[in-house]
Amino acid sequence: MASRRFLLLLVLLSALIAALSAVSMAFFRDSEIVVSFWPANALILAFLLRGFRGRTEAAAALAVSFGVLVATTVLFDRPAAISVGFAAANMVEVAIAAWVMRGQAMPLRDERALLRLIGGGVIAGPLASCAVAGLASGLSSGTLFYPAASLQWLVADMLGMAVFAPAFLSVRWRPLPEQVATRDLVRNLGVQALVAAATVLAFLRTDLPLLFAITPCVMLAVWTGRAAGGTTAVAIATAIAALMSALGFGPIAAMDHSGPQVTVLVLQAFVAGQILAVHPLAMALSRLDAYAREAERRAEMRERLLAHVSHEIRSPLGGVLGLTELMQKGALGELTAGQREGLANIALCAAEVEGLAGDLLDEAAINAGRLSLKPRPTNLADIVTQAHTAALFRTRDFKPEYRIAPIVPGLAVLADPARFKQILVNLLVNAAKYGGRPPRVEVSVEVLGARIRVLVADNGAGVPAAQRDRLFQPFERLGAVDTDVQGHGIGLAVARQLARLQDGDVGLQDGPLGGACFYVDLPLATGAVAA
């Protein structure tokens, strides 16, 4: 199976090299020995880095590529000696680039990867290739490259590597549906078609400024497809620009210049500008993608941890609360006053821990988008009464004084009853915990157009305006961690998230008792009177 794969790759590589070389020499040659773009070396490099395995397969691939290049060049009436020399120069270029870039993969995620591409594929390899080609020319004809031809050879090889190597390396050897979703595929194909259309339109005219219209399209390809999209767009634009220039179309072919070599150099400079624009942007976007993936991974781990911890807390709490309730009812014998007080404290502490576990589970469910809410018309007075009863039990050690202003009978909010009660209990408990000593808490209701606001004011020290937004961050207690007030800083964050999921909000303002005044806004259930 391995040898069959190797033979198939060799056949595919040979066919592609022959096709690319023939097209390059047929359309883009403007002198006896030099072409303006040479993508064949980039193709061989991509096969060496991504297809062949081990030094033996790589050496065989280089040998076959050498033979194909010699044969193709001879078919275009080049002397055998020059064909062998130039093919050897190309293999030197590919071998050096492959050695420097060994293990390289697309996209280019960091500066080191980009430097390896530039250093090996764009600079070192082409320089060595140009030297070998010049030597081969001297040995066969007695004269080295003339300066313009030598520069043109060097730039053609450099651009061939810079343009086509990233594009070829972006190809994945696996089924397309595993790489991209159908929507992404359609979008990326559409952007590449836009790049092709913009290049064709630019080269159908002779106005030089139209060339700059291609760059935004290439940048769009980078944005949608990152490095793979950008390099593919540059390859498409390069191929179209070179073909149309060779056929006499476009502003570059129409320029008033001194010869065909200058035309090629101008075209090469245009392509170089596209390359310089692509890679820095693609690398920056890839880095942002990596940061986003890492943030998502950490958020997922955090949610899983919160859910696991909450589950592990709640499991034994059920037994503690059940046994405490049995003992309070005298099922295990008569209790003294001290024992009853101790059991009450156990039940209170267990209820606090159970509330924390519930908040942690809610936090994880909200962040994961799995929290299910069922808003419906809910009687406001009933929920306030239930929340007051629950808060009295949880704060009885503080001996708070709760004052609830009269509520219009039948007034209803559009909310999930259990979650609305949870929000109010949190606000009432916090008001007692962080209020004065003894704490005084006032509850009032305001109707604000199509919304209802429930306010919970306390007589504590309040919260400075500059710190109020921080108070709704998970595990943020604004220095209260150094006090004797028990808490974990997650209840308010969950309360605000629960309210916002019901088209409401939880906020903080100055209160009438000199302390904080928290409020919860929810939609008014118009046209319905809740029972």
Short mmCIF file of C-alpha atoms in Angstrom, two decimals:
data_model
loop_
_atom_site.label_atom_id
_atom_site.label_comp_id
_atom_site.label_asym_id
_atom_site.label_seq_id
_atom_site.Cartn_x
_atom_site.Cartn_y
_atom_site.Cartn_z
CA MET A 1 0.00 0.00 0.00
CA ALA A 2 2.87 2.38 0.84
CA SER A 3 4.67 1.70 -2.47
CA ARG A 4 1.41 2.20 -4.37
CA ARG A 5 0.86 5.54 -2.65
CA PHE A 6 4.45 6.54 -3.48
CA LEU A 7 4.07 5.62 -7.16
CA LEU A 8 0.77 7.49 -7.43
CA LEU A 9 2.35 10.60 -5.92
CA LEU A 10 5.28 10.35 -8.35
CA VAL A 11 2.96 10.09 -11.35
CA LEU A 12 0.84 13.00 -10.12
CA LEU A 13 3.90 15.14 -9.41
CA SER A 14 5.42 14.37 -12.82
CA ALA A 15 2.24 15.30 -14.66
CA LEU A 16 1.83 18.55 -12.74
CA ILE A 17 5.49 19.54 -13.22
CA ALA A 18 5.28 18.92 -16.94
CA ALA A 19 2.07 20.94 -17.23
CA LEU A 20 3.29 23.90 -15.16
CA SER A 21 6.69 23.99 -16.86
CA ALA A 22 5.17 23.83 -20.33
CA VAL A 23 2.68 26.62 -19.57
CA SER A 24 5.40 28.80 -18.04
CA MET A 25 7.76 28.41 -20.98
CA ALA A 26 5.01 28.72 -23.59
CA PHE A 27 3.36 31.86 -22.26
CA PHE A 28 5.69 33.63 -19.87
CA ARG A 29 9.09 33.42 -21.57
CA ASP A 30 10.36 36.74 -22.90
CA SER A 31 14.02 35.81 -23.56
CA GLU A 32 15.86 32.75 -24.70
CA ILE A 33 16.31 31.22 -21.27
CA VAL A 34 14.27 33.05 -18.63
CA VAL A 35 10.55 33.02 -17.75
CA SER A 36 8.75 35.59 -15.61
CA PHE A 37 7.20 33.12 -13.13
CA TRP A 38 8.28 29.61 -12.21
CA PRO A 39 5.74 27.78 -10.01
CA ALA A 40 7.09 24.27 -10.66
CA ASN A 41 9.64 24.46 -7.86
CA ALA A 42 6.96 25.47 -5.36
CA LEU A 43 4.91 22.46 -6.42
CA ILE A 44 7.83 20.08 -5.91
CA LEU A 45 8.53 21.65 -2.51
CA ALA A 46 4.91 21.16 -1.41
CA PHE A 47 5.03 17.47 -2.41
CA LEU A 48 8.32 16.98 -0.53
CA LEU A 49 7.00 18.60 2.64
CA ARG A 50 3.48 17.17 2.61
CA GLY A 51 3.41 14.06 0.45
CA PHE A 52 6.61 12.03 0.45
CA ARG A 53 7.92 10.32 3.57
CA GLY A 54 11.57 9.97 4.48
CA ARG A 55 14.78 10.78 2.67
CA THR A 56 14.55 7.88 0.24
CA GLU A 57 11.18 8.95 -1.16
CA ALA A 58 12.30 12.60 -1.21
CA ALA A 59 15.48 11.74 -3.15
CA ALA A 60 13.50 9.69 -5.64
CA ALA A 61 11.01 12.53 -6.07
CA LEU A 62 13.85 14.99 -6.76
CA ALA A 63 15.37 12.62 -9.30
CA VAL A 64 12.07 12.15 -11.14
CA SER A 65 11.39 15.90 -11.03
CA PHE A 66 14.86 16.53 -12.49
CA GLY A 67 14.16 14.16 -15.36
CA VAL A 68 10.76 15.70 -16.11
CA LEU A 69 12.20 19.23 -16.14
CA VAL A 70 15.03 18.19 -18.47
CA ALA A 71 12.59 16.49 -20.85
CA THR A 72 10.16 19.42 -20.85
CA THR A 73 12.92 21.97 -21.47
CA VAL A 74 14.37 19.92 -24.34
CA LEU A 75 10.90 19.75 -25.93
CA PHE A 76 11.02 23.56 -26.12
CA ASP A 77 14.19 23.37 -28.25
CA ARG A 78 16.67 24.12 -25.51
CA PRO A 79 20.11 22.55 -25.79
CA ALA A 80 20.53 19.42 -23.69
CA ALA A 81 23.44 20.86 -21.71
CA ILE A 82 21.48 23.98 -20.74
CA SER A 83 18.39 21.89 -19.92
CA VAL A 84 20.40 19.65 -17.58
CA GLY A 85 22.09 22.64 -15.93
CA PHE A 86 18.89 24.56 -15.36
CA ALA A 87 17.05 21.47 -14.07
CA ALA A 88 19.91 20.86 -11.65
CA ALA A 89 19.67 24.50 -10.51
CA ASN A 90 15.97 24.05 -9.80
CA MET A 91 16.59 20.87 -7.81
CA VAL A 92 19.24 22.65 -5.71
CA GLU A 93 16.67 25.36 -4.95
CA VAL A 94 14.00 22.86 -3.94
CA ALA A 95 16.41 20.77 -1.83
CA ILE A 96 17.64 23.80 0.14
CA ALA A 97 14.11 25.12 0.67
CA ALA A 98 12.87 21.68 1.78
CA TRP A 99 15.71 21.31 4.27
CA VAL A 100 15.12 24.75 5.81
CA MET A 101 11.33 24.32 5.87
CA ARG A 102 11.24 20.66 6.97
CA GLY A 103 8.18 20.01 9.09
CA GLN A 104 6.57 23.26 7.96
CA ALA A 105 2.77 23.38 7.75
CA MET A 106 0.23 25.97 6.75
CA PRO A 107 -1.03 28.34 7.90
CA LEU A 108 2.00 30.34 8.98
CA ARG A 109 1.11 30.84 12.62
CA ASP A 110 4.11 32.76 13.89
CA GLU A 111 7.17 34.77 12.92
CA ARG A 112 9.45 31.72 12.99
CA ALA A 113 7.37 29.91 10.40
CA LEU A 114 7.29 32.99 8.17
CA LEU A 115 11.06 33.44 8.49
CA ARG A 116 11.61 29.79 7.51
CA LEU A 117 9.48 30.31 4.41
CA ILE A 118 11.28 33.52 3.48
CA GLY A 119 14.76 32.32 4.42
CA GLY A 120 14.58 28.88 2.83
CA GLY A 121 12.04 29.09 0.04
CA VAL A 122 12.23 32.73 -1.03
CA ILE A 123 15.89 33.68 -0.46
CA ALA A 124 18.38 30.84 0.10
CA GLY A 125 16.97 28.41 -2.46
CA PRO A 126 16.56 30.89 -5.34
CA LEU A 127 20.00 32.46 -4.68
CA ALA A 128 21.67 29.06 -4.90
CA SER A 129 19.59 28.19 -7.95
CA CYS A 130 20.56 31.41 -9.71
CA ALA A 131 24.25 30.74 -8.99
CA VAL A 132 24.06 27.20 -10.35
CA ALA A 133 22.11 28.37 -13.42
CA GLY A 134 24.70 31.06 -14.11
CA LEU A 135 27.48 28.51 -13.81
CA ALA A 136 25.64 26.11 -16.14
CA SER A 137 25.16 28.89 -18.67
CA GLY A 138 28.84 29.74 -18.51
CA LEU A 139 29.96 26.15 -18.98
CA SER A 140 27.65 25.54 -21.91
CA SER A 141 27.93 28.83 -23.81
CA GLY A 142 31.05 30.44 -22.42
CA THR A 143 29.14 33.43 -20.98
CA LEU A 144 27.35 33.87 -17.67
CA PHE A 145 23.86 35.34 -17.33
CA TYR A 146 23.74 38.93 -18.37
CA PRO A 147 22.69 41.13 -15.38
CA ALA A 148 19.07 41.70 -16.37
CA ALA A 149 18.46 38.02 -17.12
CA SER A 150 20.15 36.99 -13.87
CA LEU A 151 17.97 39.38 -11.87
CA GLN A 152 14.89 38.23 -13.72
CA TRP A 153 15.68 34.57 -13.03
CA LEU A 154 16.21 35.31 -9.34
CA VAL A 155 13.00 37.31 -8.98
CA ALA A 156 11.00 34.73 -10.96
CA ASP A 157 12.15 31.94 -8.65
CA MET A 158 11.62 34.03 -5.53
CA LEU A 159 8.11 35.02 -6.55
CA GLY A 160 7.31 31.50 -7.67
CA MET A 161 8.14 30.26 -4.19
CA ALA A 162 6.51 33.18 -2.34
CA VAL A 163 3.29 33.02 -4.35
CA PHE A 164 2.74 29.34 -5.03
CA ALA A 165 4.47 27.50 -2.17
CA PRO A 166 2.00 28.77 0.49
CA ALA A 167 -0.90 28.07 -1.86
CA PHE A 168 0.25 24.51 -2.58
CA LEU A 169 1.05 23.91 1.09
CA SER A 170 -2.49 25.00 1.99
CA VAL A 171 -3.94 21.98 0.20
CA ARG A 172 -5.17 19.34 2.66
CA TRP A 173 -4.93 15.66 1.76
CA ARG A 174 -8.34 14.78 3.15
CA PRO A 175 -11.99 15.04 2.06
CA LEU A 176 -13.24 18.58 1.67
CA PRO A 177 -16.32 18.29 3.93
CA GLU A 178 -14.02 17.64 6.90
CA GLN A 179 -12.19 20.92 6.32
CA VAL A 180 -14.94 23.44 5.86
CA ALA A 181 -18.68 23.65 6.25
CA THR A 182 -20.74 24.09 3.10
CA ARG A 183 -21.51 27.71 3.93
CA ASP A 184 -17.83 28.51 4.43
CA LEU A 185 -16.94 26.73 1.21
CA VAL A 186 -19.46 28.74 -0.79
CA ARG A 187 -18.27 31.97 0.80
CA ASN A 188 -14.59 31.24 0.12
CA LEU A 189 -15.27 30.20 -3.47
CA GLY A 190 -17.25 33.39 -3.96
CA VAL A 191 -14.38 35.52 -2.68
CA GLN A 192 -11.89 33.72 -4.93
CA ALA A 193 -14.21 34.31 -7.88
CA LEU A 194 -14.31 37.98 -6.92
CA VAL A 195 -10.49 38.11 -6.94
CA ALA A 196 -10.41 36.48 -10.39
CA ALA A 197 -13.06 38.85 -11.74
CA ALA A 198 -11.30 41.93 -10.33
CA THR A 199 -7.99 40.86 -11.87
CA VAL A 200 -9.54 40.20 -15.27
CA LEU A 201 -11.34 43.55 -15.25
CA ALA A 202 -8.17 45.38 -14.18
CA PHE A 203 -6.17 43.83 -17.03
CA LEU A 204 -8.84 44.46 -19.63
CA ARG A 205 -8.06 48.14 -19.20
CA THR A 206 -4.80 50.04 -19.50
CA ASP A 207 -5.31 52.28 -16.46
CA LEU A 208 -2.54 51.52 -13.99
CA PRO A 209 -4.51 52.63 -10.87
CA LEU A 210 -7.02 49.83 -11.54
CA LEU A 211 -4.39 47.35 -10.37
CA PHE A 212 -4.85 48.63 -6.84
CA ALA A 213 -8.48 47.44 -6.92
CA ILE A 214 -7.18 43.88 -6.76
CA THR A 215 -5.55 44.34 -3.35
CA PRO A 216 -8.81 44.86 -1.35
CA CYS A 217 -10.21 41.70 -2.92
CA VAL A 218 -7.09 39.77 -1.88
CA MET A 219 -7.40 41.19 1.66
CA LEU A 220 -11.03 40.03 1.73
CA ALA A 221 -9.82 36.55 0.81
CA VAL A 222 -7.38 36.69 3.73
CA TRP A 223 -10.19 37.74 6.07
CA THR A 224 -12.52 34.92 5.01
CA GLY A 225 -9.99 32.16 4.41
CA ARG A 226 -6.99 33.29 6.47
CA ALA A 227 -3.61 32.21 5.09
CA ALA A 228 -5.02 29.56 2.75
CA GLY A 229 -7.54 32.00 1.29
CA GLY A 230 -5.00 34.78 0.89
CA THR A 231 -2.31 32.66 -0.74
CA THR A 232 -4.84 31.10 -3.09
CA ALA A 233 -6.10 34.55 -4.05
CA VAL A 234 -2.55 35.75 -4.77
CA ALA A 235 -1.88 32.65 -6.88
CA ILE A 236 -5.08 33.23 -8.88
CA ALA A 237 -4.33 36.93 -9.37
CA THR A 238 -0.73 36.15 -10.37
CA ALA A 239 -1.70 33.54 -12.93
CA ILE A 240 -4.33 35.79 -14.53
CA ALA A 241 -2.07 38.86 -14.48
CA ALA A 242 0.85 36.99 -16.04
CA LEU A 243 -1.30 35.35 -18.71
CA MET A 244 -3.05 38.56 -19.75
CA SER A 245 0.21 40.53 -19.72
CA ALA A 246 1.83 37.88 -21.91
CA LEU A 247 -1.09 38.20 -24.34
CA GLY A 248 -0.68 41.97 -24.47
CA PHE A 249 -3.55 42.99 -22.20
CA GLY A 250 -3.50 45.27 -19.20
CA PRO A 251 -1.70 48.38 -17.97
CA ILE A 252 1.67 46.65 -17.55
CA ALA A 253 1.83 45.49 -21.16
CA ALA A 254 0.76 48.95 -22.33
CA MET A 255 3.42 50.82 -20.36
CA ASP A 256 6.04 52.78 -22.26
CA HIS A 257 9.22 50.98 -21.30
CA SER A 258 12.53 49.85 -22.76
CA GLY A 259 11.95 46.17 -23.34
CA PRO A 260 10.15 42.93 -22.39
CA GLN A 261 12.41 42.32 -19.41
CA VAL A 262 11.25 45.58 -17.83
CA THR A 263 7.66 44.45 -18.39
CA VAL A 264 8.33 41.26 -16.49
CA LEU A 265 10.05 43.10 -13.64
CA VAL A 266 7.07 45.47 -13.27
CA LEU A 267 4.68 42.51 -13.23
CA GLN A 268 6.87 40.79 -10.66
CA ALA A 269 6.89 43.92 -8.50
CA PHE A 270 3.07 44.03 -8.61
CA VAL A 271 2.86 40.42 -7.44
CA ALA A 272 5.45 41.05 -4.70
CA GLY A 273 3.24 43.82 -3.33
CA GLN A 274 0.32 41.41 -3.03
CA ILE A 275 2.46 38.89 -1.17
CA LEU A 276 3.77 41.47 1.28
CA ALA A 277 0.19 42.44 2.09
CA VAL A 278 -1.09 38.89 2.63
CA HIS A 279 1.20 37.18 5.09
CA PRO A 280 1.32 39.74 7.96
CA LEU A 281 -2.48 40.06 7.95
CA ALA A 282 -3.01 36.30 7.71
CA MET A 283 -0.58 35.70 10.57
CA ALA A 284 -2.27 38.31 12.77
CA LEU A 285 -5.71 36.81 12.07
CA SER A 286 -4.45 33.29 12.73
CA ARG A 287 -3.05 34.42 16.04
CA LEU A 288 -6.37 36.00 16.97
CA ASP A 289 -8.11 32.75 16.01
CA ALA A 290 -5.72 30.84 18.28
CA TYR A 291 -6.46 33.22 21.15
CA ALA A 292 -10.19 32.80 20.57
CA ARG A 293 -9.91 29.00 20.53
CA GLU A 294 -7.88 29.05 23.72
CA ALA A 295 -10.44 31.31 25.38
CA GLU A 296 -13.24 28.97 24.33
CA ARG A 297 -11.30 25.97 25.61
CA ARG A 298 -10.71 27.60 28.98
CA ALA A 299 -14.34 28.68 29.21
CA GLU A 300 -15.47 25.14 28.48
CA MET A 301 -13.11 23.73 31.10
CA ARG A 302 -14.36 26.29 33.60
CA GLU A 303 -17.98 25.39 32.90
CA ARG A 304 -17.27 21.68 33.25
CA LEU A 305 -15.42 22.27 36.50
CA LEU A 306 -18.25 24.40 37.91
CA ALA A 307 -20.83 21.80 36.96
CA HIS A 308 -18.75 18.96 38.41
CA VAL A 309 -18.03 20.78 41.67
CA SER A 310 -21.67 21.79 42.04
CA HIS A 311 -22.82 18.22 41.50
CA GLU A 312 -20.33 16.87 44.01
CA ILE A 313 -21.46 19.46 46.56
CA ARG A 314 -25.16 18.83 46.14
CA SER A 315 -25.00 15.06 46.29
CA PRO A 316 -24.04 14.79 49.99
CA LEU A 317 -26.08 17.88 50.91
CA GLY A 318 -29.30 16.04 50.19
CA GLY A 319 -28.45 13.47 52.83
CA VAL A 320 -27.42 16.14 55.35
CA LEU A 321 -30.62 18.11 54.91
CA GLY A 322 -32.79 14.99 55.00
CA LEU A 323 -31.21 13.70 58.20
CA THR A 324 -31.40 17.15 59.80
CA GLU A 325 -35.11 17.39 59.01
CA LEU A 326 -35.75 13.96 60.53
CA MET A 327 -33.92 14.92 63.71
CA GLN A 328 -35.77 18.22 63.96
CA LYS A 329 -39.06 16.31 63.76
CA GLY A 330 -37.96 14.07 66.61
CA ALA A 331 -37.76 10.93 64.55
CA LEU A 332 -34.51 9.97 66.32
CA GLY A 333 -35.62 10.99 69.80
CA GLU A 334 -36.43 14.07 71.81
CA LEU A 335 -34.12 17.07 71.38
CA THR A 336 -32.98 19.67 73.85
CA ALA A 337 -33.16 23.37 73.06
CA GLY A 338 -29.42 23.44 72.37
CA GLN A 339 -29.69 20.49 70.01
CA ARG A 340 -32.54 22.13 68.13
CA GLU A 341 -30.51 25.30 67.75
CA GLY A 342 -27.52 23.30 66.51
CA LEU A 343 -29.64 21.48 63.97
CA ALA A 344 -31.11 24.78 62.82
CA ASN A 345 -27.59 26.10 62.23
CA ILE A 346 -26.70 22.93 60.32
CA ALA A 347 -29.77 23.35 58.12
CA LEU A 348 -28.94 27.00 57.57
CA CYS A 349 -25.35 26.28 56.56
CA ALA A 350 -26.46 23.43 54.32
CA ALA A 351 -28.98 25.73 52.65
CA GLU A 352 -26.20 28.29 52.03
CA VAL A 353 -23.96 25.68 50.46
CA GLU A 354 -26.83 24.30 48.41
CA GLY A 355 -27.55 27.82 47.17
CA LEU A 356 -23.89 28.19 46.16
CA ALA A 357 -24.01 24.89 44.30
CA GLY A 358 -27.14 26.01 42.51
CA ASP A 359 -25.52 29.31 41.52
CA LEU A 360 -22.49 27.48 40.16
CA LEU A 361 -24.69 25.17 38.11
CA ASP A 362 -26.66 28.15 36.80
CA GLU A 363 -23.45 29.97 35.89
CA ALA A 364 -22.20 26.95 33.95
CA ALA A 365 -25.57 26.41 32.24
CA ILE A 366 -25.90 30.09 31.27
CA ASN A 367 -22.40 30.24 29.79
CA ALA A 368 -23.03 27.03 27.87
CA GLY A 369 -26.39 28.31 26.60
CA ARG A 370 -28.25 25.37 28.13
CA LEU A 371 -30.39 27.13 30.74
CA SER A 372 -34.08 26.69 30.04
CA LEU A 373 -36.46 29.48 31.10
CA LYS A 374 -40.25 29.58 30.82
CA PRO A 375 -41.46 33.18 31.24
CA ARG A 376 -45.18 33.58 31.87
CA PRO A 377 -47.44 36.09 33.65
CA THR A 378 -46.42 35.82 37.30
CA ASN A 379 -48.12 37.47 40.28
CA LEU A 380 -45.63 39.94 41.69
CA ALA A 381 -46.94 40.03 45.26
CA ASP A 382 -46.83 36.24 45.57
CA ILE A 383 -43.20 36.03 44.39
CA VAL A 384 -42.12 38.86 46.70
CA THR A 385 -43.80 37.10 49.65
CA GLN A 386 -42.13 33.77 48.84
CA ALA A 387 -38.75 35.42 48.42
CA HIS A 388 -39.17 37.28 51.73
CA THR A 389 -39.92 34.02 53.55
CA ALA A 390 -36.86 32.29 52.07
CA ALA A 391 -34.61 35.26 52.85
CA LEU A 392 -35.82 35.41 56.47
CA PHE A 393 -34.72 31.81 56.99
CA ARG A 394 -31.28 32.35 55.43
CA THR A 395 -30.56 35.62 57.26
CA ARG A 396 -32.08 35.04 60.68
CA ASP A 397 -28.68 35.23 62.38
CA PHE A 398 -28.44 38.86 61.21
CA LYS A 399 -31.90 39.68 62.67
CA PRO A 400 -32.85 41.92 59.72
CA GLU A 401 -35.90 44.17 59.59
CA TYR A 402 -37.65 43.74 56.24
CA ARG A 403 -40.22 46.34 55.19
CA ILE A 404 -42.27 45.60 52.08
CA ALA A 405 -44.26 48.43 50.54
CA PRO A 406 -47.83 47.61 49.43
CA ILE A 407 -48.06 46.05 45.98
CA VAL A 408 -51.00 46.66 43.65
CA PRO A 409 -53.13 43.50 43.67
CA GLY A 410 -52.99 41.52 40.44
CA LEU A 411 -49.83 43.24 39.22
CA ALA A 412 -47.90 40.70 37.17
CA VAL A 413 -44.53 40.42 35.46
CA LEU A 414 -43.57 38.30 32.47
CA ALA A 415 -40.97 36.02 34.04
CA ASP A 416 -40.04 32.49 34.99
CA PRO A 417 -41.46 32.29 38.55
CA ALA A 418 -38.67 30.14 40.03
CA ARG A 419 -35.91 32.25 38.50
CA PHE A 420 -37.59 35.52 39.46
CA LYS A 421 -37.84 34.30 43.03
CA GLN A 422 -34.18 33.27 42.92
CA ILE A 423 -33.19 36.80 41.86
CA LEU A 424 -35.22 38.44 44.63
CA VAL A 425 -33.93 36.05 47.30
CA ASN A 426 -30.38 36.88 46.30
CA LEU A 427 -31.02 40.64 46.53
CA LEU A 428 -32.81 40.34 49.89
CA VAL A 429 -30.11 38.11 51.41
CA ASN A 430 -27.33 40.40 50.19
CA ALA A 431 -29.13 43.44 51.62
CA ALA A 432 -29.25 41.79 55.04
CA LYS A 433 -25.65 40.56 54.90
CA TYR A 434 -24.09 43.83 53.82
CA GLY A 435 -26.52 46.23 55.45
CA GLY A 436 -26.01 48.03 58.74
CA ARG A 437 -26.20 46.39 62.13
CA PRO A 438 -28.98 45.68 62.68
CA PRO A 439 -29.82 45.60 58.98
CA ARG A 440 -32.87 47.39 57.63
CA VAL A 441 -34.16 46.41 54.21
CA GLU A 442 -36.93 48.12 52.26
CA VAL A 443 -38.68 46.57 49.24
CA SER A 444 -40.69 48.73 46.88
CA VAL A 445 -42.17 48.46 43.39
CA GLU A 446 -42.27 50.97 40.53
CA VAL A 447 -44.11 50.69 37.23
CA LEU A 448 -41.98 52.21 34.46
CA GLY A 449 -44.07 52.18 31.32
CA ALA A 450 -44.07 48.58 30.05
CA ARG A 451 -41.68 47.41 32.75
CA ILE A 452 -41.80 46.74 36.48
CA ARG A 453 -38.91 47.59 38.78
CA VAL A 454 -38.54 45.92 42.18
CA LEU A 455 -36.13 47.83 44.43
CA VAL A 456 -34.29 46.41 47.45
CA ALA A 457 -32.61 49.12 49.57
CA ASP A 458 -30.41 48.61 52.65
CA ASN A 459 -28.81 50.80 55.32
CA GLY A 460 -25.24 49.64 54.70
CA ALA A 461 -22.18 51.54 53.51
CA GLY A 462 -23.22 51.38 49.84
CA VAL A 463 -21.03 50.82 46.80
CA PRO A 464 -18.99 53.59 45.09
CA ALA A 465 -20.29 54.39 41.60
CA ALA A 466 -16.92 53.57 40.00
CA GLN A 467 -17.03 50.00 41.36
CA ARG A 468 -20.65 49.08 40.65
CA ASP A 469 -20.05 47.33 37.33
CA ARG A 470 -17.33 45.17 38.91
CA LEU A 471 -19.81 43.94 41.47
CA PHE A 472 -21.62 41.91 38.81
CA GLN A 473 -18.49 40.02 37.74
CA PRO A 474 -18.34 36.39 38.93
CA PHE A 475 -16.48 35.92 42.23
CA GLU A 476 -16.06 39.69 42.71
CA ARG A 477 -16.75 40.88 46.29
CA LEU A 478 -15.03 44.30 46.29
CA GLY A 479 -12.94 43.64 49.38
CA ALA A 480 -15.72 41.98 51.39
CA VAL A 481 -13.61 38.80 51.38
CA ASP A 482 -11.65 40.32 54.25
CA THR A 483 -14.77 40.69 56.40
CA ASP A 484 -16.69 38.17 58.49
CA VAL A 485 -19.60 38.16 56.02
CA GLN A 486 -19.89 34.81 54.27
CA GLY A 487 -20.18 34.86 50.49
CA HIS A 488 -18.61 33.82 47.21
CA GLY A 489 -19.35 36.70 44.84
CA ILE A 490 -21.32 34.73 42.28
CA GLY A 491 -24.96 35.35 43.24
CA LEU A 492 -25.24 38.83 41.74
CA ALA A 493 -23.58 37.76 38.51
CA VAL A 494 -26.09 34.93 38.14
CA ALA A 495 -28.99 37.20 39.10
CA ARG A 496 -28.12 39.72 36.36
CA GLN A 497 -27.69 36.97 33.76
CA LEU A 498 -31.02 35.42 34.72
CA ALA A 499 -32.77 38.78 34.44
CA ARG A 500 -31.21 39.55 31.04
CA LEU A 501 -32.28 36.16 29.73
CA GLN A 502 -35.85 37.27 30.51
CA ASP A 503 -35.53 40.63 28.73
CA GLY A 504 -34.80 42.34 32.04
CA ASP A 505 -31.83 43.56 34.05
CA VAL A 506 -30.39 43.85 37.54
CA GLY A 507 -28.65 47.07 38.54
CA LEU A 508 -27.53 49.22 41.43
CA GLN A 509 -28.22 52.81 42.44
CA ASP A 510 -28.08 55.01 45.52
CA GLY A 511 -30.72 54.03 48.04
CA PRO A 512 -33.06 55.98 50.34
CA LEU A 513 -31.55 54.40 53.48
CA GLY A 514 -28.04 55.66 52.77
CA GLY A 515 -26.75 52.34 51.49
CA ALA A 516 -27.08 50.38 48.27
CA CYS A 517 -30.30 49.94 46.35
CA PHE A 518 -30.39 46.99 43.99
CA TYR A 519 -33.21 46.67 41.52
CA VAL A 520 -34.54 44.11 39.07
CA ASP A 521 -36.41 45.21 35.94
CA LEU A 522 -38.72 42.82 34.12
CA PRO A 523 -41.43 43.23 31.46
CA LEU A 524 -44.91 44.02 32.65
CA ALA A 525 -47.40 41.28 31.82
CA THR A 526 -50.01 43.58 30.25
CA GLY A 527 -53.50 42.30 29.69
CA ALA A 528 -53.10 39.46 32.19
CA VAL A 529 -53.77 39.18 35.88
CA ALA A 530 -51.81 36.33 37.41
CA ALA A 531 -53.41 34.17 40.01
#
